XYZ file of C-alpha atoms in Angstrom:
438
model
C 3.647 -9.199 14.643
C 7.321 -8.697 14.466
C 8.770 -5.332 15.332
C 10.347 -3.188 12.599
C 13.845 -4.038 13.896
C 13.077 -7.754 13.853
C 11.523 -7.485 10.330
C 14.539 -5.508 9.077
C 16.861 -8.049 10.251
C 14.799 -10.857 8.629
C 14.895 -8.874 5.370
C 18.691 -8.316 5.639
C 19.311 -12.028 6.250
C 16.908 -13.083 3.321
C 18.397 -10.701 0.727
C 22.010 -11.447 1.805
C 24.425 -9.850 -0.797
C 21.519 -8.213 -2.496
C 20.660 -6.207 0.631
C 20.383 -2.479 0.078
C 21.127 0.732 2.031
C 18.887 2.843 -0.347
C 15.737 2.008 1.678
C 14.524 1.066 5.003
C 11.407 -0.560 6.526
C 9.271 2.015 8.289
C 5.767 3.123 9.149
C 3.688 3.712 6.097
C 1.187 6.544 5.712
C -0.867 4.266 3.655
C -1.060 1.053 5.600
C 1.099 -0.437 8.377
C 4.668 -1.113 7.329
C 6.256 -0.177 4.012
C 9.545 0.334 2.246
C 10.838 3.993 2.650
C 13.596 5.564 0.498
C 16.585 6.238 2.708
C 18.310 8.380 0.010
C 17.300 9.762 -3.419
C 16.744 6.938 -5.938
C 17.212 7.341 -9.646
C 14.950 5.786 -12.437
C 16.308 2.390 -13.381
C 18.182 1.663 -10.242
C 17.822 -1.879 -8.816
C 16.237 -1.588 -5.331
C 16.548 -5.301 -4.465
C 16.605 -8.833 -5.835
C 14.058 -11.030 -4.047
C 13.800 -14.742 -4.046
C 10.749 -16.863 -2.995
C 10.197 -18.387 0.394
C 7.690 -20.748 -1.245
C 7.074 -21.472 -5.042
C 4.641 -23.536 -6.812
C 1.607 -23.860 -9.084
C -1.185 -21.425 -8.883
C -4.398 -22.734 -7.338
C -6.929 -21.423 -9.813
C -9.706 -23.884 -10.735
C -9.587 -23.541 -14.519
C -5.865 -23.373 -14.970
C -4.213 -26.097 -17.110
C -2.160 -28.590 -15.086
C 1.283 -29.917 -15.882
C 4.398 -31.488 -14.361
C 4.768 -30.477 -10.731
C 8.519 -30.297 -11.088
C 9.421 -28.653 -14.509
C 5.853 -27.184 -15.022
C 5.835 -28.491 -18.609
C 2.277 -28.593 -20.070
C 3.061 -30.522 -23.357
C 3.824 -34.123 -22.836
C 2.535 -37.513 -23.919
C 4.024 -39.025 -20.958
C 2.325 -37.642 -17.920
C 1.745 -39.995 -14.993
C 0.715 -39.732 -11.307
C 3.360 -40.663 -8.627
C 2.059 -43.817 -6.827
C 3.330 -42.427 -3.467
C 1.902 -38.886 -3.606
C -0.414 -38.559 -6.570
C 1.492 -35.506 -7.938
C 1.589 -35.243 -11.780
C 5.008 -35.733 -13.515
C 6.172 -35.856 -17.046
C 9.288 -38.113 -16.761
C 11.287 -40.351 -14.494
C 13.925 -37.674 -14.494
C 11.544 -35.202 -12.946
C 10.449 -37.968 -10.473
C 13.992 -38.441 -9.357
C 14.812 -34.702 -8.638
C 15.157 -33.460 -5.032
C 12.134 -31.193 -5.585
C 9.826 -34.060 -6.094
C 11.465 -36.059 -3.459
C 10.809 -33.391 -0.907
C 7.159 -33.016 -1.951
C 6.663 -36.698 -2.082
C 8.098 -37.334 1.424
C 5.673 -34.920 2.984
C 2.504 -36.307 1.292
C 3.450 -39.963 1.539
C 3.750 -39.812 5.330
C 0.116 -38.810 5.697
C -2.355 -41.605 6.278
C -4.605 -42.151 3.239
C -8.428 -42.018 3.601
C -8.816 -43.429 0.001
C -6.491 -45.400 -2.234
C -3.722 -43.125 -3.734
C -4.777 -43.874 -7.335
C -8.130 -42.371 -6.534
C -6.619 -39.058 -5.294
C -7.318 -36.177 -7.793
C -3.880 -35.000 -9.216
C -5.587 -31.621 -10.014
C -6.351 -31.098 -6.249
C -2.823 -32.045 -5.369
C -1.416 -29.529 -7.920
C -3.590 -26.724 -6.603
C -2.481 -27.543 -3.019
C 1.165 -28.122 -3.699
C 2.337 -24.519 -2.965
C 0.921 -24.560 0.459
C 2.201 -28.161 1.119
C 5.680 -26.741 0.467
C 5.340 -24.497 3.386
C 6.038 -27.551 5.544
C 9.537 -27.590 4.068
C 10.482 -24.151 5.513
C 13.322 -24.025 7.912
C 12.661 -22.031 11.228
C 13.968 -18.654 10.141
C 12.122 -18.785 6.747
C 8.979 -19.822 8.555
C 9.177 -16.877 10.849
C 9.644 -14.487 8.064
C 6.533 -15.991 6.364
C 4.584 -15.665 9.596
C 5.500 -12.105 9.931
C 3.656 -11.262 6.721
C 0.103 -10.122 6.661
C -2.543 -12.870 5.926
C -6.339 -12.676 5.717
C -8.255 -15.434 7.544
C -11.272 -15.206 5.298
C -13.411 -18.332 4.704
C -12.584 -18.282 1.035
C -8.852 -18.783 1.822
C -7.463 -22.208 2.764
C -9.769 -24.261 0.540
C -6.557 -26.210 -0.609
C -6.156 -27.707 2.900
C -9.845 -28.503 3.219
C -9.637 -30.569 -0.062
C -6.554 -32.276 1.159
C -8.320 -33.387 4.241
C -10.771 -35.300 2.024
C -7.924 -37.552 1.081
C -5.469 -37.713 4.062
C -5.400 -37.618 7.794
C -3.132 -34.658 8.336
C -1.506 -33.766 11.681
C -3.093 -30.767 13.438
C 0.210 -28.808 13.503
C 0.896 -29.412 9.782
C -2.671 -28.324 8.962
C -2.222 -25.147 10.865
C 1.010 -24.343 9.211
C -0.550 -24.982 5.670
C -3.551 -22.766 6.570
C -1.338 -19.991 7.752
C 0.571 -20.309 4.446
C -2.527 -20.234 2.539
C -3.587 -17.038 4.196
C -0.205 -15.413 3.596
C 0.134 -16.602 0.058
C -3.351 -15.540 -1.106
C -2.655 -12.103 0.272
C 0.962 -11.578 -0.844
C 2.112 -13.974 -3.595
C 3.103 -12.842 -7.125
C 2.273 -14.621 -10.293
C 5.649 -15.569 -11.906
C 5.868 -15.028 -15.683
C 6.516 -18.179 -17.647
C 9.479 -18.538 -19.952
C 8.831 -16.814 -23.262
C 7.812 -19.248 -25.981
C 7.276 -22.153 -23.562
C 3.962 -23.812 -22.621
C 4.304 -23.856 -18.883
C 1.973 -24.234 -15.937
C 1.032 -20.933 -14.234
C 3.127 -20.490 -11.039
C 3.221 -18.206 -8.095
C 5.830 -17.243 -5.464
C 5.882 -15.780 -2.011
C 8.507 -13.070 -2.429
C 8.671 -11.733 1.211
C 10.508 -8.363 0.651
C 8.258 -7.570 -2.294
C 5.213 -8.456 -0.100
C 6.222 -5.542 2.147
C 5.517 -3.114 -0.745
C 2.217 -1.224 -0.337
C 0.165 -0.570 -3.354
C -0.812 2.717 -5.107
C -2.387 2.989 -8.594
C 0.552 5.103 -9.939
C 3.571 3.049 -8.608
C 7.152 4.112 -8.713
C 8.621 0.584 -9.255
C 8.563 -2.218 -11.819
C 9.707 -5.815 -11.481
C 10.658 -8.728 -13.683
C 11.778 -12.330 -13.140
C 15.047 -13.886 -14.179
C 15.751 -17.532 -15.115
C 16.583 -18.257 -11.437
C 13.077 -17.301 -10.490
C 14.320 -14.155 -8.751
C 12.244 -11.074 -8.662
C 14.231 -7.977 -9.779
C 12.680 -4.701 -8.571
C 13.690 -1.321 -10.114
C 12.677 2.317 -9.750
C 10.582 3.711 -12.671
C 10.919 7.386 -11.653
C 13.022 9.492 -9.197
C 12.058 8.561 -5.560
C 13.157 11.372 -3.189
C 14.380 10.527 0.269
C 11.628 9.840 2.714
C 9.234 8.726 -0.003
C 7.423 5.387 0.171
C 8.337 2.836 -2.520
C 4.992 1.510 -4.037
C 3.979 -1.271 -6.347
C 0.473 -1.683 -7.978
C -1.555 -4.769 -7.104
C -3.903 -4.306 -10.000
C -3.906 -3.858 -13.812
C -2.352 -0.490 -14.474
C -4.866 0.241 -17.241
C -7.956 -0.753 -15.251
C -10.439 1.962 -14.436
C -11.057 2.881 -10.837
C -14.222 0.682 -10.362
C -12.457 -2.393 -11.676
C -9.431 -1.812 -9.510
C -11.447 -1.209 -6.332
C -13.532 -4.357 -6.880
C -10.479 -6.461 -7.302
C -8.768 -4.894 -4.264
C -11.839 -5.369 -2.050
C -12.333 -9.069 -3.214
C -8.584 -10.148 -3.044
C -6.701 -7.776 -0.765
C -9.516 -6.808 1.535
C -8.998 -2.980 1.365
C -10.117 0.003 -0.822
C -7.372 2.172 -2.280
C -7.778 5.902 -1.759
C -4.831 7.160 -3.739
C -4.945 10.386 -5.737
C -5.672 8.514 -8.968
C -8.609 6.599 -7.457
C -10.024 9.852 -5.990
C -10.028 11.646 -9.339
C -13.013 10.773 -11.476
C -11.082 11.367 -14.623
C -7.970 9.411 -13.520
C -5.630 12.207 -14.547
C -7.657 12.883 -17.685
C -7.339 9.224 -19.144
C -11.199 8.704 -18.557
C -10.444 4.875 -18.342
C -13.692 4.116 -16.597
C -15.896 6.338 -18.732
C -19.178 4.982 -20.255
C -21.237 6.743 -22.972
C -23.978 8.906 -21.786
C -27.397 7.180 -21.722
C -29.052 10.218 -23.374
C -29.692 9.379 -27.065
C -28.277 12.456 -28.685
C -25.582 13.354 -26.107
C -21.944 12.794 -26.980
C -20.827 13.028 -23.397
C -19.249 10.477 -21.111
C -20.437 9.288 -17.695
C -18.047 9.107 -14.669
C -18.695 8.405 -11.050
C -19.436 11.347 -8.853
C -17.542 9.868 -5.930
C -15.276 7.195 -7.202
C -14.233 6.096 -3.673
C -17.813 5.148 -2.891
C -18.844 1.940 -4.882
C -22.522 2.825 -4.955
C -22.004 6.443 -6.085
C -24.174 7.637 -8.938
C -22.543 8.554 -12.213
C -22.933 11.834 -14.049
C -22.489 12.849 -17.700
C -19.749 15.524 -18.211
C -21.730 16.917 -21.085
C -25.433 17.160 -20.197
C -25.281 16.429 -16.441
C -27.473 13.454 -16.541
C -27.265 11.199 -13.349
C -27.318 7.551 -13.538
C -27.818 5.036 -10.457
C -24.884 2.731 -9.773
C -27.117 -0.291 -10.415
C -27.653 0.819 -13.994
C -23.951 1.201 -14.404
C -23.342 -2.315 -13.016
C -25.810 -3.639 -15.577
C -23.997 -2.051 -18.443
C -20.654 -3.305 -17.116
C -21.939 -6.805 -16.848
C -23.361 -6.632 -20.418
C -19.951 -5.579 -21.658
C -18.330 -8.527 -19.974
C -20.751 -10.794 -21.740
C -19.851 -9.377 -25.065
C -16.210 -9.873 -24.389
C -16.782 -13.584 -23.233
C -17.711 -14.324 -26.971
C -14.528 -12.902 -28.486
C -11.669 -15.048 -29.624
C -8.695 -12.990 -28.294
C -6.186 -15.064 -30.469
C -7.710 -14.162 -33.775
C -6.258 -10.948 -34.832
C -8.951 -10.346 -37.572
C -11.746 -11.033 -35.106
C -10.010 -8.730 -32.578
C -9.542 -5.921 -34.976
C -13.136 -6.054 -36.331
C -14.498 -6.115 -32.833
C -12.367 -3.075 -31.748
C -12.983 -1.001 -34.803
C -16.552 -1.790 -35.765
C -18.375 -3.048 -32.646
C -17.311 -2.095 -29.107
C -16.862 1.544 -29.668
C -20.538 1.760 -30.443
C -21.240 1.124 -26.701
C -18.268 2.727 -24.832
C -15.865 5.642 -25.385
C -12.582 5.038 -27.013
C -10.864 5.872 -23.697
C -12.515 3.021 -21.761
C -10.282 0.380 -20.213
C -11.868 -2.296 -22.418
C -10.940 -0.499 -25.548
C -7.372 0.001 -24.240
C -7.089 -3.658 -23.250
C -8.215 -4.748 -26.738
C -5.790 -2.225 -28.308
C -2.932 -3.761 -26.349
C -3.884 -7.213 -27.358
C -4.011 -6.149 -31.016
C -0.555 -4.441 -30.713
C 0.945 -7.707 -29.344
C -1.071 -9.812 -31.813
C 0.248 -8.143 -34.894
C 3.788 -9.403 -34.139
C 5.049 -10.877 -37.476
C 5.570 -7.468 -38.928
C 7.932 -8.479 -41.689
C 5.487 -10.985 -43.163
C 4.834 -10.110 -46.815
C 1.013 -10.430 -46.416
C 0.904 -7.858 -43.567
C -0.694 -4.735 -44.962
C 0.407 -1.173 -44.713
C -2.880 -0.315 -43.201
C -2.394 -2.801 -40.388
C 1.102 -1.460 -39.760
C -0.273 2.044 -39.628
C -2.908 0.882 -37.119
C -0.269 -0.777 -34.889
C 1.782 2.391 -34.842
C -1.243 4.623 -34.021
C -2.335 2.264 -31.209
C 1.167 2.305 -29.605
C 1.299 6.064 -29.688
C -2.097 6.405 -28.214
C -1.401 4.085 -25.327
C 1.967 5.676 -24.666
C 0.091 9.052 -24.223
C -1.967 7.282 -21.496
C 1.189 5.980 -19.797
C 2.483 9.552 -19.895
C -0.734 11.078 -18.513
C -0.844 8.612 -15.619
C 2.790 9.490 -14.724
C 4.016 5.914 -14.721
C 7.603 6.789 -15.637
C 9.704 3.923 -17.107
C 6.999 1.360 -16.456
C 7.191 -2.133 -17.974
C 4.234 -1.292 -20.257
C 6.031 1.789 -21.697
C 9.079 -0.263 -22.465
C 7.051 -2.879 -24.231
C 5.081 -0.305 -26.223
C 8.257 1.502 -27.324
C 9.620 -1.811 -28.480
C 6.644 -2.497 -30.670
C 6.550 1.022 -31.885
C 10.206 0.937 -32.891
C 9.734 -2.339 -34.682
C 6.760 -0.987 -36.581
C 8.600 2.227 -37.650
C 11.628 0.159 -38.589
C 9.528 -2.045 -40.942
C 7.673 0.866 -42.490
C 11.100 2.530 -43.120
C 12.337 -0.791 -44.688
C 9.294 -0.954 -47.008
C 9.378 2.691 -48.048
C 12.926 4.036 -47.292
C 12.385 7.082 -49.496
C 9.841 8.411 -47.045
C 12.401 8.550 -44.152
C 15.323 10.875 -43.918
C 18.709 9.342 -43.247
C 20.652 11.430 -40.652
């Protein structure tokens, strides 16, 4: 592992003109290394602008596949390159430097089967780790300095590639290392708004040094150059560690812990995780199993996955296996829901799901967010006043959760405020007499 001085120099070289004196790389009280504020940082300040060492399609099994150059999903002209079996949408994409680099790597491997029989889906899933072979020495060292988990479930892309090609040992080792590091550290890159594009991910090495807590003090977004812009969401005093969050911010503690254990190989022990009520938000709460009790169940010891749960009202204790059964049943209910149908979503939220879980549960909050974003054409003449009112109330309710969690100027807060403002503006347009002009 690289020393802190070596890592700091790699970070400085990588960021170039975007390098910052506002933070340093130091020893983390949470885990290994981290980014530490070197001076007081104000909300909204840009901490750094990161760019990926490696970028490419996500490797998930059920994700739709598209052009491996422009990521377009909609095309009547898709074809496989005869030299590398990568999917393309046009001769223009085939002639790019991006494809030329990818193709030159793959085409130099000896085939085990004819190229036309190679599965383009497997090639797309493996492309990101294949691109690790393009890294120059300094960028490769930076990648190798990042943490990677050599779990058997990682590196499956390379195993699939070996079914089609004879790959040199040293290139196989590089791709396996890349797979371990990418699976541990990569960020999903948001697609361009309004475009149907293939899901992609990038290994942003400075951002990968950020440790996780469930109440982060930064947010990030991506620009058109696929750069990751990281900003403070709240005041960060000198000497304080700079944190991101590896999970969904509105997930309850059990869901966050399961995700972190499976994908990041650690259990978070932050203050939020240790608090059964999660700062009073009750995001993990279930309804008490006692027929006439209006109380909510929460884990007695949320940092222990097998902890029994207890009702805050009547004190009933429920074993963890019973809780798991309820959570699985709730998952099955959601599987039948059409999330794109606003009417179906509203009916499920208002008339079905709340019979089984409290209104504070993370599932309810997720459905509320989906409904807020689903009611988007607010100036449509057929949009009822009751639905506008519902959208306003949902925005206000979730904003209270954001405040209770202490998330500061988080991305979710900005998005909710935007939707709340749009809703209030439309209600004022429809009924101007009800609103005072100042």
